[in-house]
Amino acid sequence: MGCGASKAAVANDPLLLDGKGSGQKSGNGPSSNVFGLLSLTRGLTADGAITVGGSENSAGGMYGFDGKFGLAGGENGASGTGGAGVGKFGVGGGGKNGSSSIQPINSESSVKVVTVVRPLMDHEKGCEDIVKILPPGKIELPKKQNGSGTEDKYPFEFDRVVRVTSPEVSKELYAALVLPVVERFCQGFNATVLAYGQTGSGKTYTMGTSCNSKDVLAPDPTGVVPRSLKVLFSYIQIASQTYDIILKAQYVEIYNENVLDLLSTETSGKNGTSKLDIRERPDGDVYVEGACEINVKSREEVARILDQGNTKRSTAAHKMNSESSRSHAIVTLTMEQRAKISSAQKIPADLRFLLSKLNLVDLAGSERVKDTGASGDRFSEGVSINKGLMELGNVINALTEGKKRSHVPYRNSKLTRLLQDSLGGNSETLFVACVSPADKNHEQTLNTLRYASRARAIRNNLRLNNKLSPEEELEYLRTLVQQLQSENDQLKTRLAKTGL
Ligand code: ADP
Ligand code: MG
């Protein structure tokens, strides 16, 4: 196991003891060139604590950022024996006899899907809980009673199915499934967590998108966003010894096929938010043009920004006579890591510059417009709001049809365009399907599970984002050579003084 703290958290984690691993499947992980960073991120825990080193097979003490870049294997990773370490997290590689040649990283990674079943709520009093969970990852819904009175069932299988009945379970869920995604982000890969489900199924609760400063800064925050921030800033604290790190936050909402910047201070736009376009860079990166990207140096700063964004979100929603459940909210963190010149010699050239993006997405309610009883303007609004989800379904279909990918209709909606990398592209992606256990939601729950099981068949192509522009690379190498030159001169002077 990578490290002591992580091992302890994992060993006691019932979610991890029941089969399918949470991270990469065996042998699927990236090869040896990320093990330096992996040895650090192995130490991340859901608490945001980092322990580098400490256990028998620890990555940190023996192989951490001490220039040796050894192995940070998973459960079965063979420390120091070379070859790839695979196991529960299926990561790592190298070690004492590991390959010293740096291979470009390119690995296939399937979209992981977890179904989260929330408890019955007060307004569902009298409803029957119809969800049956069969560990490790199976869930069954009964078929609706048919004419002859016999009952059959709809079975589904996911990477995990969890009843989130307490903050503890929520924390375990995070450690088992979300943490590996955040680790990928720290390692220089793009990553996405997105929550899908009908309104009221627990998407916002799970993602923690509407968290306020208090939630973000709580010692034990709940929700994917606040927890991830805690983990990230712990990582940054340690990794800053080796890298200069810039973290930027962006918060946008897609409503009625318009992209609105929730961090913009501009109030002139319609509804007090500026509408933005989506563009693609020459390297294929899709981004929101002109969206505020704010440099953030602490959790406090991000908390302030999220507060600001959420206030704007609810104000805009009020003006538009809509509810936040009818828009998609996307928090995007971008992290640039550039090896300090003083550490550059200890770091393989492929790991000296890393640029990664983490999308945390709280989708609009997936119920069909006709089920909401909307009419007139509201109906047409609903149609274009659901256009994103409908096109998301079409993208998932196109990606999983089995035949060679022909056309994937990413451009048909703002949502699919923005999530182009997350589904079928360059991203480690976790799809969280949120469902209510109540019998009255049978049809919507069934729709969600069907949608989610299609998403599970998507294969992404993960690629380490480690390329500087030729000009930047040249500048970096020039500074490095200068430093080596000056070290060399100092050594020569010292040798001359000793008279050798
Ligand atoms: P959605 O964003 O999908 O519309 P919410 O996240 O707002 O749904 O959840 C609806 C209600 O259910 C909220 O009051 C929320 O606090 C509650 N809820 C959701 N998931 C859980 C859970 N796992 N445990 C307790 N309450 C939950
Ligand atoms: Mg919500």
Short mmCIF file of C-alpha atoms and ligand atoms in Angstrom, two decimals:
data_model
loop_
_atom_site.label_atom_id
_atom_site.label_comp_id
_atom_site.label_asym_id
_atom_site.label_seq_id
_atom_site.Cartn_x
_atom_site.Cartn_y
_atom_site.Cartn_z
CA MET A 1 0.00 0.00 0.00
CA GLY A 2 1.17 3.45 -0.72
CA CYS A 3 1.31 4.76 2.79
CA GLY A 4 0.32 4.30 6.36
CA ALA A 5 -2.52 6.76 6.66
CA SER A 6 -4.09 5.78 3.40
CA LYS A 7 -3.78 2.12 4.27
CA ALA A 8 -5.47 2.56 7.61
CA ALA A 9 -8.33 4.51 6.07
CA VAL A 10 -8.78 1.94 3.36
CA ALA A 11 -8.50 -1.15 5.53
CA ASN A 12 -11.34 0.00 7.76
CA ASP A 13 -13.46 1.05 4.88
CA PRO A 14 -16.34 -1.33 4.28
CA LEU A 15 -16.88 0.20 0.86
CA LEU A 16 -13.48 -1.00 -0.19
CA LEU A 17 -13.80 -4.51 1.11
CA ASP A 18 -16.49 -5.62 -1.22
CA GLY A 19 -15.00 -6.23 -4.56
CA LYS A 20 -14.46 -3.84 -7.37
CA GLY A 21 -11.68 -1.39 -6.75
CA SER A 22 -12.35 2.23 -6.71
CA GLY A 23 -9.60 3.45 -8.86
CA GLN A 24 -7.96 2.04 -11.91
CA LYS A 25 -8.58 -1.57 -12.65
CA SER A 26 -5.57 -3.84 -12.40
CA GLY A 27 -2.97 -3.21 -15.00
CA ASN A 28 -4.83 -0.24 -16.24
CA GLY A 29 -2.91 2.38 -14.40
CA PRO A 30 -0.36 4.71 -15.83
CA SER A 31 3.16 3.48 -16.02
CA SER A 32 6.23 4.45 -14.16
CA ASN A 33 6.60 8.09 -14.96
CA VAL A 34 4.07 9.37 -12.49
CA PHE A 35 5.22 7.38 -9.53
CA GLY A 36 6.94 10.30 -7.90
CA LEU A 37 3.70 12.17 -7.63
CA LEU A 38 1.77 9.04 -6.94
CA SER A 39 3.95 8.35 -3.98
CA LEU A 40 2.82 11.67 -2.63
CA THR A 41 -0.83 11.40 -3.53
CA ARG A 42 -0.98 7.87 -2.08
CA GLY A 43 -0.75 9.69 1.20
CA LEU A 44 -3.96 11.63 0.71
CA THR A 45 -6.85 10.65 2.89
CA ALA A 46 -10.45 11.74 2.86
CA ASP A 47 -9.65 13.89 5.87
CA GLY A 48 -7.21 15.84 3.80
CA ALA A 49 -4.39 14.56 5.96
CA ILE A 50 -1.25 13.52 4.19
CA THR A 51 1.17 11.03 5.52
CA VAL A 52 4.14 10.52 3.35
CA GLY A 53 5.98 7.45 4.44
CA GLY A 54 5.56 5.59 7.66
CA SER A 55 4.35 2.14 6.78
CA GLU A 56 6.30 -0.95 5.86
CA ASN A 57 5.81 -0.60 2.15
CA SER A 58 5.42 3.10 2.25
CA ALA A 59 5.98 5.08 -0.84
CA GLY A 60 6.98 8.23 0.90
CA GLY A 61 9.82 7.39 3.24
CA MET A 62 11.69 5.22 0.81
CA TYR A 63 10.53 6.50 -2.50
CA GLY A 64 9.03 9.88 -2.02
CA PHE A 65 10.25 13.21 -3.15
CA ASP A 66 13.82 12.34 -2.33
CA GLY A 67 14.83 11.95 -5.91
CA LYS A 68 14.43 8.20 -6.05
CA PHE A 69 10.97 8.11 -7.50
CA GLY A 70 10.21 4.56 -6.64
CA LEU A 71 7.04 2.70 -6.51
CA ALA A 72 3.76 3.69 -5.05
CA GLY A 73 1.93 0.46 -5.62
CA GLY A 74 -1.63 -0.44 -4.86
CA GLU A 75 -2.58 -3.22 -2.54
CA ASN A 76 -0.43 -5.70 -4.40
CA GLY A 77 2.20 -3.33 -5.55
CA ALA A 78 5.63 -4.80 -5.17
CA SER A 79 7.75 -2.17 -3.59
CA GLY A 80 11.15 -1.77 -5.02
CA THR A 81 11.00 -4.80 -7.22
CA GLY A 82 10.33 -3.13 -10.49
CA GLY A 83 7.51 -3.54 -12.87
CA ALA A 84 4.09 -2.16 -12.46
CA GLY A 85 2.37 -2.14 -9.15
CA VAL A 86 -1.27 -2.91 -9.48
CA GLY A 87 -3.96 -3.60 -6.99
CA LYS A 88 -6.80 -1.82 -5.34
CA PHE A 89 -5.81 1.44 -6.89
CA GLY A 90 -3.76 -0.16 -9.63
CA VAL A 91 -1.22 2.57 -9.75
CA GLY A 92 2.45 2.95 -9.47
CA GLY A 93 5.30 1.17 -11.05
CA GLY A 94 9.03 1.37 -11.29
CA GLY A 95 10.82 0.84 -8.03
CA LYS A 96 14.42 -0.15 -7.59
CA ASN A 97 14.57 -1.98 -10.88
CA GLY A 98 11.84 -0.03 -12.49
CA SER A 99 12.15 1.44 -15.87
CA SER A 100 14.15 4.58 -15.96
CA SER A 101 12.97 5.50 -19.41
CA ILE A 102 10.04 7.81 -19.38
CA GLN A 103 7.13 6.60 -21.47
CA PRO A 104 4.42 8.95 -22.61
CA ILE A 105 1.38 8.36 -20.49
CA ASN A 106 -1.69 7.27 -22.31
CA SER A 107 -4.07 4.90 -20.69
CA GLU A 108 -7.64 3.86 -21.13
CA SER A 109 -9.88 4.44 -18.16
CA SER A 110 -13.51 3.44 -17.92
CA VAL A 111 -16.03 5.89 -16.52
CA LYS A 112 -16.77 4.70 -12.97
CA VAL A 113 -20.37 4.79 -11.85
CA VAL A 114 -21.65 4.80 -8.29
CA THR A 115 -25.31 4.82 -7.39
CA VAL A 116 -26.12 6.76 -4.26
CA VAL A 117 -29.44 5.97 -2.59
CA ARG A 118 -30.55 8.63 -0.13
CA PRO A 119 -32.82 7.86 2.85
CA LEU A 120 -36.60 8.26 2.58
CA MET A 121 -37.36 11.90 3.37
CA ASP A 122 -40.17 13.35 5.50
CA HIS A 123 -42.24 14.19 2.44
CA GLU A 124 -42.06 10.52 1.44
CA LYS A 125 -43.69 9.31 4.67
CA GLY A 126 -45.90 6.38 3.85
CA CYS A 127 -43.87 5.48 0.77
CA GLU A 128 -42.32 2.08 0.47
CA ASP A 129 -38.54 1.73 0.09
CA ILE A 130 -38.32 -0.34 -3.08
CA VAL A 131 -34.57 -0.36 -3.66
CA LYS A 132 -32.74 -3.60 -3.00
CA ILE A 133 -28.94 -3.45 -2.80
CA LEU A 134 -26.85 -6.57 -3.32
CA PRO A 135 -23.18 -5.93 -2.53
CA PRO A 136 -20.76 -5.25 -4.00
CA GLY A 137 -22.32 -3.25 -6.83
CA LYS A 138 -25.75 -4.60 -7.64
CA ILE A 139 -29.09 -2.94 -7.24
CA GLU A 140 -32.57 -4.18 -8.04
CA LEU A 141 -35.82 -2.38 -8.57
CA PRO A 142 -39.08 -4.29 -8.67
CA LYS A 143 -41.02 -4.27 -11.91
CA LYS A 144 -44.29 -2.49 -11.55
CA GLN A 145 -47.02 -4.90 -10.59
CA ASN A 146 -48.30 -6.35 -13.84
CA GLY A 147 -51.75 -7.50 -14.72
CA SER A 148 -51.32 -11.07 -13.58
CA GLY A 149 -50.05 -9.96 -10.18
CA THR A 150 -46.59 -11.48 -10.55
CA GLU A 151 -43.56 -9.35 -9.81
CA ASP A 152 -40.29 -9.40 -11.58
CA LYS A 153 -37.28 -7.15 -11.15
CA TYR A 154 -34.89 -4.82 -12.95
CA PRO A 155 -31.29 -5.65 -12.00
CA PHE A 156 -28.36 -3.25 -12.54
CA GLU A 157 -24.67 -3.42 -11.76
CA PHE A 158 -22.36 -0.51 -11.03
CA ASP A 159 -18.91 0.01 -9.62
CA ARG A 160 -20.62 0.60 -6.29
CA VAL A 161 -24.07 1.11 -4.85
CA VAL A 162 -24.32 2.85 -1.50
CA ARG A 163 -27.12 3.89 0.79
CA VAL A 164 -25.89 7.17 2.19
CA THR A 165 -27.50 7.03 5.61
CA SER A 166 -24.97 9.00 7.66
CA PRO A 167 -22.06 11.43 7.32
CA GLU A 168 -19.74 8.48 8.04
CA VAL A 169 -20.98 6.58 4.99
CA SER A 170 -20.66 9.74 2.96
CA LYS A 171 -17.05 10.02 4.08
CA GLU A 172 -16.33 6.39 3.23
CA LEU A 173 -17.89 6.88 -0.16
CA TYR A 174 -15.62 9.85 -0.72
CA ALA A 175 -12.51 7.91 0.31
CA ALA A 176 -13.37 4.96 -1.88
CA LEU A 177 -14.52 6.68 -5.05
CA VAL A 178 -13.93 10.40 -5.17
CA LEU A 179 -10.47 10.53 -3.64
CA PRO A 180 -8.90 8.49 -6.46
CA VAL A 181 -10.34 10.99 -8.94
CA VAL A 182 -8.91 13.94 -7.00
CA GLU A 183 -5.58 12.12 -6.84
CA ARG A 184 -5.57 11.91 -10.61
CA PHE A 185 -6.09 15.65 -10.74
CA CYS A 186 -3.10 16.14 -8.45
CA GLN A 187 -1.04 13.86 -10.68
CA GLY A 188 -1.64 16.03 -13.74
CA PHE A 189 -4.66 14.35 -15.30
CA ASN A 190 -8.04 15.88 -16.04
CA ALA A 191 -10.80 14.61 -13.81
CA THR A 192 -14.57 14.94 -13.46
CA VAL A 193 -17.18 14.08 -10.86
CA LEU A 194 -20.75 14.56 -12.02
CA ALA A 195 -24.03 13.96 -10.23
CA TYR A 196 -27.10 12.91 -12.19
CA GLY A 197 -30.66 12.23 -11.01
CA GLN A 198 -34.15 13.60 -10.65
CA THR A 199 -34.78 16.74 -8.60
CA GLY A 200 -34.69 15.90 -4.92
CA SER A 201 -32.60 12.75 -5.37
CA GLY A 202 -29.56 14.15 -3.53
CA LYS A 203 -27.26 15.58 -6.25
CA THR A 204 -26.55 18.85 -4.47
CA TYR A 205 -26.24 17.09 -1.11
CA THR A 206 -23.71 14.66 -2.62
CA MET A 207 -21.71 17.28 -4.52
CA GLY A 208 -21.93 19.94 -1.81
CA THR A 209 -22.29 22.53 -4.58
CA SER A 210 -24.45 24.87 -2.56
CA CYS A 211 -22.07 24.80 0.38
CA ASN A 212 -21.36 28.04 2.19
CA SER A 213 -18.13 29.19 3.83
CA LYS A 214 -19.03 27.43 7.04
CA ASP A 215 -19.48 24.11 5.24
CA VAL A 216 -16.26 24.48 3.31
CA LEU A 217 -14.23 25.33 6.39
CA ALA A 218 -15.81 22.74 8.68
CA PRO A 219 -13.25 20.35 10.19
CA ASP A 220 -15.06 17.41 8.63
CA PRO A 221 -16.91 18.82 5.63
CA THR A 222 -19.52 16.82 3.77
CA GLY A 223 -20.02 16.90 0.04
CA VAL A 224 -17.61 16.34 -2.81
CA VAL A 225 -16.67 20.00 -3.31
CA PRO A 226 -15.74 20.91 0.30
CA ARG A 227 -14.00 17.58 0.91
CA SER A 228 -12.01 17.85 -2.29
CA LEU A 229 -10.91 21.35 -1.36
CA LYS A 230 -9.62 20.09 1.95
CA VAL A 231 -7.70 17.29 0.27
CA LEU A 232 -6.35 19.59 -2.43
CA PHE A 233 -4.98 22.22 -0.12
CA SER A 234 -3.30 19.53 1.96
CA TYR A 235 -1.69 18.22 -1.20
CA ILE A 236 -0.63 21.69 -2.27
CA GLN A 237 0.96 22.37 1.09
CA ILE A 238 3.28 19.39 0.71
CA ALA A 239 3.83 19.54 -3.04
CA SER A 240 4.74 23.22 -2.83
CA GLN A 241 8.12 22.17 -1.54
CA THR A 242 8.80 20.79 -4.99
CA TYR A 243 6.48 22.67 -7.32
CA ASP A 244 5.29 26.21 -7.82
CA ILE A 245 1.56 25.66 -7.88
CA ILE A 246 -1.19 27.87 -9.22
CA LEU A 247 -4.77 26.82 -8.50
CA LYS A 248 -7.62 28.62 -10.22
CA ALA A 249 -11.35 28.35 -9.60
CA GLN A 250 -14.20 28.95 -12.02
CA TYR A 251 -17.91 28.61 -11.33
CA VAL A 252 -20.45 28.65 -14.13
CA GLU A 253 -24.03 27.66 -14.59
CA ILE A 254 -25.75 26.46 -17.74
CA TYR A 255 -29.35 27.55 -17.80
CA ASN A 256 -31.65 27.45 -20.78
CA GLU A 257 -28.66 26.82 -23.10
CA ASN A 258 -26.84 29.91 -21.80
CA VAL A 259 -23.54 29.74 -19.96
CA LEU A 260 -23.55 32.19 -17.06
CA ASP A 261 -20.50 33.23 -15.10
CA LEU A 262 -21.29 33.03 -11.40
CA LEU A 263 -18.04 34.71 -10.39
CA SER A 264 -18.30 37.72 -12.62
CA THR A 265 -18.81 41.01 -10.82
CA GLU A 266 -20.48 42.38 -13.92
CA THR A 267 -24.13 43.11 -13.33
CA SER A 268 -25.05 44.53 -16.69
CA GLY A 269 -25.81 41.21 -18.39
CA LYS A 270 -29.34 39.94 -18.49
CA ASN A 271 -30.26 38.63 -15.05
CA GLY A 272 -27.05 40.05 -13.61
CA THR A 273 -24.86 37.40 -15.17
CA SER A 274 -22.79 37.54 -18.30
CA LYS A 275 -23.50 35.00 -21.00
CA LEU A 276 -20.44 33.29 -22.33
CA ASP A 277 -19.35 31.24 -25.30
CA ILE A 278 -17.64 27.90 -25.32
CA ARG A 279 -14.46 27.60 -27.41
CA GLU A 280 -11.85 25.02 -28.22
CA ARG A 281 -8.09 25.54 -28.08
CA PRO A 282 -5.84 24.09 -30.79
CA ASP A 283 -4.85 21.27 -28.42
CA GLY A 284 -8.52 20.26 -28.12
CA ASP A 285 -9.10 21.75 -24.67
CA VAL A 286 -12.66 23.10 -24.43
CA TYR A 287 -13.16 26.16 -22.23
CA VAL A 288 -15.61 28.93 -21.40
CA GLU A 289 -14.33 32.05 -23.07
CA GLY A 290 -14.05 35.04 -20.78
CA ALA A 291 -15.18 33.23 -17.62
CA CYS A 292 -13.52 34.54 -14.46
CA GLU A 293 -10.79 32.23 -13.31
CA ILE A 294 -9.73 33.28 -9.85
CA ASN A 295 -6.37 32.40 -8.34
CA VAL A 296 -7.01 30.76 -5.02
CA LYS A 297 -4.45 30.20 -2.31
CA SER A 298 -6.53 28.84 0.54
CA ARG A 299 -9.79 27.11 1.34
CA GLU A 300 -11.00 30.39 2.81
CA GLU A 301 -10.60 32.07 -0.56
CA VAL A 302 -12.47 29.33 -2.39
CA ALA A 303 -15.18 29.40 0.27
CA ARG A 304 -15.65 33.11 -0.34
CA ILE A 305 -15.88 32.56 -4.07
CA LEU A 306 -18.41 29.75 -3.74
CA ASP A 307 -20.51 31.92 -1.44
CA GLN A 308 -20.40 34.69 -4.02
CA GLY A 309 -21.30 32.29 -6.85
CA ASN A 310 -24.15 30.69 -4.93
CA THR A 311 -25.63 34.08 -4.03
CA LYS A 312 -25.50 35.06 -7.67
CA ARG A 313 -26.96 31.73 -8.65
CA SER A 314 -29.97 32.07 -6.41
CA THR A 315 -30.49 35.74 -7.33
CA ALA A 316 -30.42 34.88 -11.02
CA ALA A 317 -32.71 31.92 -10.42
CA HIS A 318 -35.15 34.19 -8.61
CA LYS A 319 -35.15 36.74 -11.43
CA MET A 320 -35.67 34.06 -13.99
CA ASN A 321 -38.47 32.60 -11.95
CA SER A 322 -36.60 29.32 -11.96
CA GLU A 323 -35.09 27.06 -9.40
CA SER A 324 -31.48 26.02 -9.23
CA SER A 325 -32.59 22.43 -9.86
CA ARG A 326 -33.24 23.44 -13.45
CA SER A 327 -29.71 24.53 -14.21
CA HIS A 328 -26.39 22.73 -14.38
CA ALA A 329 -23.75 24.04 -11.95
CA ILE A 330 -20.09 23.45 -12.78
CA VAL A 331 -17.18 24.24 -10.47
CA THR A 332 -13.89 23.92 -12.34
CA LEU A 333 -10.50 23.91 -10.68
CA THR A 334 -7.40 24.22 -12.82
CA MET A 335 -4.01 23.43 -11.35
CA GLU A 336 -0.65 24.24 -12.85
CA GLN A 337 2.38 22.63 -11.24
CA ARG A 338 5.82 23.72 -12.34
CA ALA A 339 8.85 22.10 -10.73
CA LYS A 340 10.95 24.59 -8.80
CA ILE A 341 14.32 25.00 -10.43
CA SER A 342 15.86 23.82 -7.16
CA SER A 343 13.95 20.51 -7.43
CA ALA A 344 14.08 20.04 -11.19
CA GLN A 345 17.07 17.72 -11.17
CA LYS A 346 15.25 15.30 -8.89
CA ILE A 347 12.17 15.13 -11.06
CA PRO A 348 11.87 13.25 -14.36
CA ALA A 349 11.56 15.71 -17.23
CA ASP A 350 8.03 14.47 -17.95
CA LEU A 351 6.85 15.55 -14.52
CA ARG A 352 8.33 19.02 -14.38
CA PHE A 353 5.23 20.67 -15.72
CA LEU A 354 1.69 19.48 -15.05
CA LEU A 355 -1.58 21.14 -15.96
CA SER A 356 -4.86 19.56 -14.95
CA LYS A 357 -8.53 20.37 -14.72
CA LEU A 358 -11.12 19.11 -12.23
CA ASN A 359 -14.80 19.53 -13.15
CA LEU A 360 -17.32 19.12 -10.33
CA VAL A 361 -20.76 19.04 -11.88
CA ASP A 362 -24.21 19.21 -10.30
CA LEU A 363 -26.61 18.53 -13.17
CA ALA A 364 -30.17 19.80 -13.53
CA GLY A 365 -32.97 17.46 -12.46
CA SER A 366 -33.32 14.66 -15.00
CA GLU A 367 -37.13 14.38 -14.85
CA ARG A 368 -38.81 14.89 -18.17
CA VAL A 369 -40.51 18.23 -18.69
CA LYS A 370 -43.91 16.68 -19.12
CA ASP A 371 -43.57 15.12 -15.65
CA THR A 372 -43.07 18.52 -14.04
CA GLY A 373 -46.44 19.83 -15.13
CA ALA A 374 -44.80 22.85 -16.80
CA SER A 375 -46.52 24.72 -19.59
CA GLY A 376 -45.98 27.75 -21.84
CA ASP A 377 -42.64 29.53 -21.34
CA ARG A 378 -41.72 27.22 -18.56
CA PHE A 379 -42.26 24.26 -20.83
CA SER A 380 -40.00 25.62 -23.55
CA GLU A 381 -37.41 26.56 -20.93
CA GLY A 382 -37.63 23.06 -19.58
CA VAL A 383 -37.09 21.63 -23.03
CA SER A 384 -33.87 23.54 -23.55
CA ILE A 385 -32.71 22.82 -20.02
CA ASN A 386 -33.27 19.18 -20.65
CA LYS A 387 -31.68 19.56 -24.07
CA GLY A 388 -28.33 19.32 -22.30
CA LEU A 389 -29.34 16.11 -20.55
CA MET A 390 -30.95 14.71 -23.69
CA GLU A 391 -27.80 15.42 -25.70
CA LEU A 392 -25.72 14.00 -22.87
CA GLY A 393 -27.73 10.80 -23.33
CA ASN A 394 -27.10 10.93 -27.08
CA VAL A 395 -23.38 11.39 -26.48
CA ILE A 396 -23.37 8.43 -24.12
CA ASN A 397 -25.23 6.35 -26.72
CA ALA A 398 -22.84 7.34 -29.49
CA LEU A 399 -19.86 6.47 -27.31
CA THR A 400 -21.17 3.09 -26.30
CA GLU A 401 -22.86 1.81 -29.42
CA GLY A 402 -20.20 -0.81 -29.88
CA LYS A 403 -19.26 0.06 -33.43
CA LYS A 404 -16.32 2.28 -34.14
CA ARG A 405 -17.00 5.83 -33.00
CA SER A 406 -18.30 7.82 -35.86
CA HIS A 407 -19.92 11.05 -34.86
CA VAL A 408 -20.35 12.00 -31.23
CA PRO A 409 -22.78 14.94 -31.01
CA TYR A 410 -20.86 16.97 -28.41
CA ARG A 411 -21.68 20.21 -30.21
CA ASN A 412 -25.44 19.80 -29.89
CA SER A 413 -25.62 21.42 -26.45
CA LYS A 414 -23.56 23.64 -24.18
CA LEU A 415 -23.42 20.96 -21.51
CA THR A 416 -22.07 18.20 -23.76
CA ARG A 417 -19.60 20.61 -25.34
CA LEU A 418 -18.24 21.57 -21.94
CA LEU A 419 -18.09 17.96 -20.80
CA GLN A 420 -16.50 16.78 -24.03
CA ASP A 421 -13.34 15.63 -22.26
CA SER A 422 -15.20 14.11 -19.33
CA LEU A 423 -17.10 11.59 -21.45
CA GLY A 424 -15.08 9.72 -24.04
CA GLY A 425 -12.16 12.12 -23.81
CA ASN A 426 -9.15 12.85 -21.66
CA SER A 427 -10.48 12.57 -18.12
CA GLU A 428 -10.79 10.30 -15.13
CA THR A 429 -14.53 10.43 -14.62
CA LEU A 430 -16.85 9.41 -11.81
CA PHE A 431 -20.57 9.44 -12.60
CA VAL A 432 -22.71 9.62 -9.46
CA ALA A 433 -26.28 8.46 -10.06
CA CYS A 434 -28.49 9.78 -7.27
CA VAL A 435 -31.79 8.05 -6.56
CA SER A 436 -34.66 8.17 -4.12
CA PRO A 437 -35.69 4.82 -2.64
CA ALA A 438 -39.42 5.73 -2.60
CA ASP A 439 -41.90 3.68 -4.61
CA LYS A 440 -43.50 6.83 -5.96
CA ASN A 441 -40.24 7.64 -7.77
CA HIS A 442 -40.01 4.19 -9.36
CA GLU A 443 -40.08 5.43 -12.93
CA GLN A 444 -37.53 8.21 -12.45
CA THR A 445 -35.23 5.93 -10.47
CA LEU A 446 -35.42 3.36 -13.25
CA ASN A 447 -34.60 6.03 -15.85
CA THR A 448 -31.61 7.18 -13.81
CA LEU A 449 -30.28 3.65 -13.40
CA ARG A 450 -30.66 2.96 -17.12
CA TYR A 451 -28.89 6.18 -18.02
CA ALA A 452 -26.09 5.47 -15.54
CA SER A 453 -25.51 1.92 -16.68
CA ARG A 454 -24.97 3.15 -20.23
CA ALA A 455 -22.46 5.70 -18.93
CA ARG A 456 -20.51 2.87 -17.33
CA ALA A 457 -19.61 1.48 -20.74
CA ILE A 458 -17.75 4.65 -21.75
CA ARG A 459 -14.00 4.36 -22.15
CA ASN A 460 -11.93 7.50 -21.72
CA ASN A 461 -8.38 8.03 -22.89
CA LEU A 462 -6.40 9.43 -20.03
CA ARG A 463 -3.37 11.49 -20.96
CA LEU A 464 -0.90 13.22 -18.69
CA ASN A 465 -1.03 16.94 -19.41
CA ASN A 466 2.63 17.74 -19.14
CA LYS A 467 3.54 19.80 -22.18
CA LEU A 468 4.97 23.27 -21.98
CA SER A 469 4.99 25.39 -25.09
CA PRO A 470 8.39 25.17 -26.90
CA GLU A 471 9.18 28.75 -25.82
CA GLU A 472 8.37 28.05 -22.18
CA GLU A 473 10.31 24.80 -22.26
CA LEU A 474 13.34 26.60 -23.66
CA GLU A 475 13.11 29.29 -20.99
CA TYR A 476 12.80 26.66 -18.27
CA LEU A 477 15.80 24.69 -19.54
CA ARG A 478 17.82 27.86 -19.85
CA THR A 479 17.20 28.67 -16.17
CA LEU A 480 18.03 25.09 -15.24
CA VAL A 481 21.32 25.18 -17.16
CA GLN A 482 22.18 28.48 -15.46
CA GLN A 483 21.60 26.90 -12.10
CA LEU A 484 23.72 23.85 -12.93
CA GLN A 485 26.43 26.14 -14.22
CA SER A 486 26.45 28.11 -11.01
CA GLU A 487 26.55 24.92 -8.90
CA ASN A 488 29.43 23.70 -11.01
CA ASP A 489 31.30 26.97 -10.52
CA GLN A 490 30.80 26.81 -6.79
CA LEU A 491 32.13 23.25 -6.68
CA LYS A 492 35.17 24.22 -8.71
CA THR A 493 35.89 27.11 -6.36
CA ARG A 494 35.62 24.84 -3.34
CA LEU A 495 37.87 22.21 -4.91
CA ALA A 496 40.41 24.88 -5.77
CA LYS A 497 40.36 26.05 -2.14
CA THR A 498 41.07 22.56 -0.85
CA GLY A 499 43.99 22.39 -3.26
CA LEU A 500 42.88 19.11 -4.86
P1 ADP B 1 -31.18 17.46 -5.78
O1 ADP B 1 -29.98 18.35 -5.79
O2 ADP B 1 -30.95 16.18 -6.49
O3 ADP B 1 -32.42 18.16 -6.23
P2 ADP B 1 -30.87 17.62 -2.93
O4 ADP B 1 -29.42 17.31 -2.83
O5 ADP B 1 -31.26 19.03 -2.79
O6 ADP B 1 -31.46 17.03 -4.28
O7 ADP B 1 -31.62 16.70 -1.87
C1 ADP B 1 -33.00 16.80 -1.62
C2 ADP B 1 -33.22 16.73 -0.12
O8 ADP B 1 -32.78 15.48 0.37
C3 ADP B 1 -32.43 17.79 0.62
O9 ADP B 1 -33.20 18.24 1.70
C4 ADP B 1 -31.22 17.04 1.14
O10 ADP B 1 -30.70 17.60 2.31
C5 ADP B 1 -31.80 15.65 1.38
N1 ADP B 1 -30.79 14.59 1.20
C6 ADP B 1 -30.25 14.21 0.04
N2 ADP B 1 -29.38 13.19 0.21
C7 ADP B 1 -29.38 12.94 1.53
C8 ADP B 1 -28.70 11.99 2.36
N3 ADP B 1 -27.85 11.12 1.85
N4 ADP B 1 -28.94 12.01 3.68
C9 ADP B 1 -29.81 12.90 4.22
N5 ADP B 1 -30.51 13.80 3.50
C10 ADP B 1 -30.29 13.83 2.17
MG MG B 2 -29.88 20.36 -6.52
#
